[in-house]
Amino acid sequence: MTCVTRNVRTYDHFCLTARALERVGDRWSLLVVRDLLTGAKRFTDLMDRLGGITPKTLSQRLRELEDADIVTADREPGRREVWYRLTPTGADLEPVIDALNWWGVRHSWRLPRPGEPLHAEHLLRAAVQAVDLATDDREPVRWHFRLDGTDYLAESDGHRWSLTAQAPPAPAWADVTITATTDALAARIFAQSDLGIDITGEPEPVRRFRQLIGTLATVVGPG
Amino acid sequence: MTCVTRNVRTYDHFCLTARALERVGDRWSLLVVRDLLTGAKRFTDLMDRLGGITPKTLSQRLRELEDADIVTADREPGRREVWYRLTPTGADLEPVIDALNWWGVRHSWRLPRPGEPLHAEHLLRAAVQAVDLATDDREPVRWHFRLDGTDYLAESDGHRWSLTAQAPPAPAWADVTITATTDALAARIFAQSDLGIDITGEPEPVRRFRQLIGTLATVVGPG
DNA sequence: CTGGATCCATGATGATACTG
DNA sequence: CAGTATCATCATGGATCCAG
């Protein structure tokens, strides 16, 4: 019996949704894109965030995403590290990640479970979208988070929120600076606990930050 | 050697994107959602559209999507057919499909290949998004397509386009009625051929339809 | 005919260990 | 740091069959 198995990686349809999924529909692929949306990362940076992925699978996914013109690898001679970043085509996937994350926030938002891998970057992404979901407040603002020693910038331009992993481009660039550990931020969001959190800035932006972040626990659904 | 393999179906992360992908990230899952977005379908309706899927995989996916509260099955006593439709949670996935399809249109739009499965519904979804992408024209309009004997409604409400599979709710509801086969519509879009196409309606809406549909061939990218 | 179920082959993924 | 190697397991596809 000759079983000529069709390639599992393709659908061979004209449909553009199917062809998009041929490029990013594999297990882990969109999570790699998610983590590169906040900026270039090294192999081990990605391993940290993609809890449970094996190095074999990660290197395979990175090569497939390179072949699909979604990721490029910066390999400078004389430097050990390889920095992976999104191509313009890959960066165009941001609405896909946003839509998935938005759906997840609406239908699966819940407290973190004990021992569940929870990276600061993902908690922050969820929190920013939950703010967007829970309130009508879209006033421009710039929040600087320093979580577990890494800097993130969350900003609203009046229409959309964005999240990047980088230090503020200039002193006093941010309206509020929040310093904490990932766990302390989770406790702030889900239990209104200020333990281990430092919030600095002008009184009004700080008040607004506290008010917006305070609404997030109420978003908790059945999930 | 006892290899305790982690469940391949889950990521076990807090991240909402990962948890969304646990529910819809399997092969074929989002394509099932795509086809239910235009309205309820039977098992064989889905088989027709999901070219290459095996009945085993389709029934497995449908049960998983039922368990995930994304799809419900209408099984009326005394009726042979089972009608699958989206739950409200499943319908909320429309922005995810739109984002994927939009990315596909921008980066993989090309002529259909000979023999490539091409369903009217998917060509129409692609065309509507390509119109949205290629022009600034968002004026409200209602187009009625009858393709291979099935009715579809494409409409703009002034902001967004939507596509459903149904006959017009009333006579004269649509501004333009287009009757064709899938192949003839493809020839109209990609080769400006009116062969086998019938377009009726008031002169101005018809002119606008022709103008918008005529821009689509120029969207063709490198893919 | 619709709506599946069954069996097996294959390939994708994971666990673990190891290397330049 | 950035992977590779080996082996085990599971998900998916192909082909076939079946009940209402």
XYZ file of C-alpha atoms (C1' of nucleotides) in Angstrom:
486
model
C 0.000 0.000 0.000
C 1.615 3.235 -1.128
C 0.601 6.041 1.180
C 1.637 9.225 -0.669
C 1.175 11.622 2.224
C 0.537 15.186 1.188
C 2.839 17.778 2.660
C 1.492 18.591 6.098
C 3.029 22.060 5.953
C 0.844 23.333 3.137
C -2.823 23.527 2.236
C -2.368 24.196 -1.486
C -5.435 26.456 -1.598
C -5.824 29.773 -3.355
C -7.337 31.228 -0.169
C -5.136 33.935 1.321
C -5.967 32.953 4.878
C -4.755 29.436 4.154
C -1.593 30.767 2.503
C -0.940 33.035 5.476
C -1.305 30.034 7.776
C 1.155 28.080 5.653
C 3.744 30.689 6.612
C 2.900 31.260 10.284
C 0.465 28.501 11.241
C 2.965 26.018 12.625
C 3.181 25.420 16.327
C 5.286 28.145 18.037
C 5.650 30.300 14.882
C 3.293 33.091 15.918
C 4.733 33.077 19.432
C 8.175 33.725 17.964
C 6.703 36.639 16.009
C 4.978 37.898 19.169
C 8.295 38.042 21.012
C 10.105 39.742 18.146
C 7.415 42.432 17.859
C 8.902 44.198 20.881
C 12.370 44.243 19.346
C 15.308 42.071 18.261
C 16.144 39.086 20.444
C 18.869 36.477 20.779
C 18.278 32.727 20.630
C 18.343 32.398 24.397
C 16.123 35.459 24.874
C 13.540 33.626 22.804
C 14.115 30.368 24.686
C 13.397 32.229 27.943
C 10.096 33.581 26.678
C 8.938 30.466 24.820
C 8.777 28.310 27.923
C 8.823 24.644 26.969
C 10.155 24.973 23.433
C 13.174 22.837 22.635
C 16.233 24.388 20.974
C 15.715 22.085 18.020
C 12.206 23.321 17.397
C 13.179 26.959 17.917
C 16.045 26.815 15.422
C 13.797 25.020 12.934
C 11.071 27.662 13.321
C 13.576 30.488 12.977
C 14.909 29.046 9.742
C 11.394 28.551 8.380
C 10.505 32.121 9.300
C 13.673 33.302 7.591
C 12.701 31.358 4.467
C 9.243 32.955 4.658
C 10.790 36.471 4.747
C 9.366 37.116 8.191
C 12.556 37.026 10.264
C 16.161 37.979 9.531
C 19.207 36.961 11.526
C 21.935 39.502 12.197
C 25.192 37.571 12.342
C 28.079 39.991 12.684
C 31.555 38.518 12.187
C 33.538 38.418 15.406
C 30.429 38.350 17.579
C 28.995 35.253 19.161
C 25.430 36.406 19.395
C 22.879 36.214 16.645
C 20.128 38.816 16.835
C 16.821 37.840 15.295
C 14.434 40.544 14.200
C 11.326 40.929 12.076
C 11.455 41.961 8.453
C 8.895 44.573 7.346
C 6.731 41.680 6.169
C 7.034 40.101 9.603
C 6.254 43.364 11.379
C 3.046 43.520 9.342
C 1.872 40.528 11.389
C 1.320 42.774 14.408
C -2.453 43.048 13.750
C -2.655 39.249 13.739
C -0.961 38.961 17.131
C -3.037 41.841 18.458
C -6.265 40.230 17.297
C -5.346 36.875 18.826
C -4.210 38.465 22.074
C -7.325 40.625 22.193
C -9.537 37.566 21.760
C -7.558 35.807 24.451
C -7.942 38.717 26.841
C -11.663 38.864 26.238
C -12.331 35.157 26.563
C -9.529 33.673 28.657
C -8.343 36.436 31.001
C -7.761 34.997 34.462
C -5.274 34.962 37.307
C -1.928 33.371 36.591
C -1.723 29.837 37.920
C 1.028 28.840 40.332
C 4.093 27.698 38.440
C 2.683 28.804 35.079
C 5.406 30.378 32.926
C 4.723 34.101 32.977
C 7.131 36.475 31.307
C 7.024 40.172 32.094
C 6.713 40.972 28.418
C 3.592 38.851 28.013
C 1.944 40.117 31.177
C 2.571 43.624 29.944
C 1.148 42.890 26.512
C -1.959 41.442 28.120
C -2.287 44.353 30.542
C -1.998 46.984 27.831
C -4.677 45.285 25.750
C -6.872 44.799 28.801
C -6.634 48.534 29.478
C -7.617 49.145 25.880
C -10.537 46.748 26.301
C -11.738 47.824 29.732
C -11.766 51.602 29.289
C -12.550 54.281 26.755
C -9.509 56.243 27.853
C -7.208 56.668 24.837
C -5.394 59.843 25.893
C -1.766 59.790 24.777
C 0.592 58.626 27.523
C 3.992 57.030 27.942
C 4.679 54.469 30.628
C 8.163 53.183 31.346
C 8.297 49.767 32.996
C 11.448 48.296 34.478
C 10.588 44.669 35.196
C 13.172 42.189 36.466
C 15.816 44.633 35.278
C 14.552 44.944 31.695
C 13.023 48.125 30.272
C 9.743 48.290 28.399
C 7.842 51.197 26.941
C 4.068 51.148 26.703
C 2.532 54.117 24.971
C -0.740 55.300 23.604
C -0.644 57.721 20.693
C -4.306 58.611 21.182
C -5.561 55.787 18.991
C -3.551 52.627 19.605
C -1.304 51.213 22.283
C 2.136 49.877 21.467
C 4.706 47.961 23.469
C 8.457 47.843 22.894
C 11.367 46.459 24.888
C 13.848 49.296 25.243
C 15.009 51.980 27.627
C 13.381 55.425 27.281
C 15.101 57.398 24.520
C 15.588 60.376 26.816
C 15.329 61.263 30.505
C 11.893 62.454 31.510
C 10.563 60.890 28.319
C 8.002 58.852 30.232
C 5.027 60.181 32.163
C 5.209 57.362 34.700
C 7.972 54.927 35.603
C 7.028 51.611 37.183
C 9.738 49.454 38.723
C 8.852 45.966 39.890
C 9.310 42.274 39.444
C 6.981 40.316 37.186
C 5.304 38.726 40.183
C 4.819 42.077 41.894
C 3.227 43.513 38.757
C 0.933 40.491 38.571
C -0.047 41.054 42.203
C -0.687 44.732 41.404
C -2.944 43.835 38.498
C -4.858 40.933 39.997
C -4.870 41.751 43.710
C -4.354 45.538 43.886
C -1.269 44.939 45.971
C 1.441 47.619 45.855
C 3.960 45.354 47.534
C 7.292 45.468 45.726
C 6.152 48.101 43.235
C 7.626 51.551 42.795
C 5.628 54.090 40.817
C 7.077 57.524 40.105
C 5.971 60.492 38.018
C 3.817 63.605 38.187
C 0.741 63.166 40.390
C -1.863 63.308 37.636
C -0.276 60.719 35.278
C 0.410 58.482 38.290
C -3.204 58.773 39.390
C -4.370 57.889 35.918
C -2.013 54.908 35.738
C -3.314 53.601 39.064
C -6.868 54.077 37.940
C -6.420 52.262 34.626
C -4.393 49.403 36.055
C -6.903 49.092 38.860
C -9.730 48.229 36.477
C -7.972 45.165 35.090
C -8.904 42.693 37.815
C -12.554 43.293 36.967
C -11.978 42.124 33.413
C -11.489 38.606 34.757
C -13.806 36.237 32.963
C -14.867 32.648 33.449
C -11.738 31.122 31.852
C 13.214 4.978 28.960
C 9.970 6.701 29.899
C 9.637 9.894 27.905
C 6.846 11.875 29.590
C 5.987 13.986 26.568
C 4.186 17.219 27.288
C 0.829 17.649 25.620
C 1.491 18.945 22.134
C -1.899 20.670 22.094
C -1.052 23.117 24.857
C 1.660 25.609 25.720
C 0.827 25.989 29.423
C 1.788 29.667 29.416
C -0.013 32.556 31.028
C 0.303 34.530 27.775
C -3.094 35.207 26.218
C -1.782 34.821 22.681
C -0.524 31.346 23.561
C -3.830 30.465 25.209
C -5.727 31.705 22.160
C -3.532 29.515 19.959
C -4.240 26.526 22.186
C -7.889 26.901 21.165
C -7.540 27.740 17.470
C -3.891 27.069 16.594
C -4.276 23.529 15.318
C -4.013 22.796 11.636
C -7.359 23.523 9.870
C -9.006 25.093 12.944
C -8.904 28.695 11.780
C -9.974 27.638 8.291
C -13.086 26.050 9.772
C -13.788 29.305 11.598
C -13.200 31.236 8.370
C -15.855 29.205 6.573
C -18.367 29.493 9.396
C -17.968 33.280 9.532
C -20.188 33.607 6.468
C -22.937 31.520 8.059
C -23.842 28.032 9.287
C -22.600 25.094 7.218
C -23.081 21.349 7.033
C -20.258 18.819 7.318
C -20.066 18.390 3.573
C -20.273 22.138 2.932
C -17.130 22.403 5.021
C -15.518 19.442 3.266
C -16.083 21.231 -0.055
C -14.375 24.385 1.110
C -11.540 22.764 3.073
C -10.032 21.067 0.039
C -7.780 18.230 1.142
C -9.045 17.790 4.681
C -10.026 14.250 5.618
C -13.396 13.608 7.248
C -11.595 12.274 10.277
C -9.673 15.476 10.807
C -12.727 17.643 10.159
C -14.896 15.842 12.698
C -12.057 15.948 15.204
C -11.593 19.684 14.683
C -15.318 20.329 14.962
C -15.469 18.497 18.271
C -12.450 20.375 19.605
C -13.982 23.675 18.534
C -17.222 22.662 20.240
C -15.285 21.875 23.422
C -13.596 25.274 23.125
C -17.005 27.025 22.933
C -16.255 28.310 19.428
C -18.654 26.153 17.402
C -22.046 24.667 18.164
C -23.756 21.881 16.265
C -27.476 22.163 15.544
C -28.797 18.632 15.542
C -32.573 18.821 15.162
C -34.442 15.589 15.743
C -35.989 14.261 12.571
C -33.491 16.034 10.335
C -30.536 14.345 8.689
C -28.219 17.288 8.482
C -26.105 18.764 11.218
C -25.591 22.507 10.889
C -22.406 23.886 12.406
C -22.280 27.528 13.365
C -20.121 29.859 15.432
C -20.917 30.734 19.021
C -20.610 34.427 19.980
C -17.103 33.589 21.233
C -16.319 32.031 17.861
C -17.730 34.993 15.959
C -15.364 37.212 17.941
C -12.542 35.554 15.996
C -13.482 37.524 12.879
C -10.731 40.130 13.480
C -8.180 37.305 13.649
C -9.277 35.889 10.292
C -9.456 39.378 8.815
C -5.944 40.185 10.005
C -4.536 36.950 8.606
C -6.371 37.346 5.321
C -5.298 40.964 5.077
C -1.672 39.995 5.605
C -2.073 37.276 3.008
C -3.565 39.696 0.499
C -0.767 42.180 1.049
C 2.086 39.682 0.851
C 0.857 36.693 -1.154
C -1.761 38.023 -3.577
C -1.279 36.407 -6.967
C -3.144 34.689 -9.766
C -4.767 31.375 -8.948
C -2.697 28.451 -10.133
C -4.166 25.856 -12.461
C -5.873 23.116 -10.495
C -5.495 24.981 -7.207
C -8.632 24.586 -5.075
C -10.426 27.914 -5.303
C -13.809 28.300 -3.687
C -16.035 31.233 -4.594
C -16.351 32.179 -0.974
C -12.596 32.504 -0.525
C -12.066 34.391 -3.755
C -14.783 36.793 -2.657
C -13.253 37.232 0.789
C -9.905 37.992 -0.818
C -11.447 40.381 -3.358
C -13.354 42.351 -0.749
C -10.239 42.786 1.363
C -8.177 43.658 -1.686
C -10.693 46.398 -2.522
C -10.369 47.636 1.035
C -6.591 47.574 0.677
C -6.277 49.040 -2.800
C -8.614 52.003 -2.532
C -9.740 54.663 -0.074
C -13.319 54.225 -1.221
C -15.428 53.221 1.799
C -18.814 54.517 0.630
C -21.633 52.249 1.807
C -22.693 49.765 -0.847
C -24.330 46.363 -1.165
C -23.221 43.840 -3.727
C -25.109 40.620 -4.359
C -23.054 37.824 -5.878
C -24.541 34.629 -7.244
C -21.598 32.331 -7.839
C -21.998 28.713 -8.937
C -25.630 29.026 -7.841
C -24.886 30.187 -4.283
C -25.717 33.678 -3.020
C -23.302 35.940 -1.209
C -23.671 39.448 0.105
C -20.711 41.791 0.301
C -21.399 45.130 1.883
C -19.623 48.168 3.169
C -21.259 50.109 6.004
C -18.961 53.063 5.407
C -16.241 51.748 7.693
C -15.818 48.016 7.241
C -16.631 45.391 4.649
C -18.487 42.231 5.568
C -19.253 39.050 3.682
C -22.099 36.629 4.306
C -23.449 33.640 2.416
C -27.168 34.279 1.974
C -29.728 35.543 -0.502
C -30.622 39.240 -0.311
C -33.231 39.800 2.401
C -35.448 41.719 0.001
C -35.768 42.418 -3.734
C -33.823 45.467 -4.831
C -31.833 45.212 -1.597
C -28.550 45.159 -3.453
C -27.061 48.003 -5.493
C -25.391 45.587 -7.911
C -26.000 41.940 -8.692
C -23.167 39.888 -10.139
C -23.899 36.447 -11.568
C -20.987 34.244 -12.605
C -19.018 31.108 -11.987
C -16.026 31.150 -9.683
C -13.678 30.851 -12.645
C -15.388 33.674 -14.499
C -15.103 35.920 -11.459
C -11.423 35.032 -11.179
C -10.967 35.924 -14.849
C -12.780 39.221 -14.212
C -10.514 40.054 -11.295
C -7.179 38.947 -12.701
C -7.634 39.444 -16.429
C -10.409 42.069 -16.762
C -12.406 39.562 -18.766
C -16.202 39.946 -18.714
C -16.679 36.536 -20.257
C -19.377 34.605 -18.428
C -20.175 37.473 -16.077
C -23.506 39.246 -15.734
C -23.566 42.555 -13.894
C -26.861 44.340 -13.288
C -27.933 47.436 -11.356
C -28.162 51.176 -11.659
C -25.464 52.682 -13.899
C -23.567 54.536 -11.180
C -23.226 51.629 -8.711
C -22.297 49.330 -11.627
C -19.665 51.787 -12.789
C -18.240 51.958 -9.288
C -18.209 48.176 -8.968
C -16.327 47.865 -12.248
C -13.874 50.506 -11.207
C -13.147 48.945 -7.810
C -12.900 45.386 -9.094
C -10.689 46.619 -11.920
C -7.997 47.809 -9.538
C -7.450 44.383 -8.017
C -5.138 42.944 -10.655
C -2.699 45.746 -9.864
C -2.455 44.611 -6.250
C -0.622 41.517 -7.465
C 2.636 41.181 -5.587
C 5.717 39.020 -5.955
C 4.207 35.926 -4.249
C -26.298 10.423 0.098
C -24.561 12.453 4.869
C -21.662 12.014 8.697
C -18.744 9.911 10.211
C -15.245 5.572 12.202
C -11.133 2.598 11.605
C -6.389 1.177 10.501
C -1.916 2.154 9.351
C 2.073 5.074 7.428
C 4.550 9.197 7.921
C 6.212 13.258 9.619
C 6.224 16.812 13.217
C 7.323 17.595 17.837
C 9.321 16.738 22.465
C 12.969 14.896 25.965
C 17.518 14.545 26.795
C 22.231 14.894 26.036
C 26.007 16.908 23.909
C 29.247 20.349 21.028
C 31.886 24.377 18.610
C 25.731 31.506 23.357
C 23.800 29.053 19.798
C 22.771 25.559 18.458
C 23.022 19.791 16.850
C 22.144 14.645 17.612
C 19.430 10.847 18.896
C 15.460 8.681 20.114
C 10.472 8.402 21.574
C 5.770 9.874 21.049
C 1.892 11.951 19.012
C -0.799 14.287 15.379
C -2.140 14.106 10.791
C -3.028 12.112 6.192
C -4.435 8.180 2.911
C -7.374 4.629 2.155
C -11.254 2.141 3.322
C -15.547 0.928 5.428
C -20.161 1.660 7.667
C -24.756 3.130 9.905
C -28.954 5.996 9.387
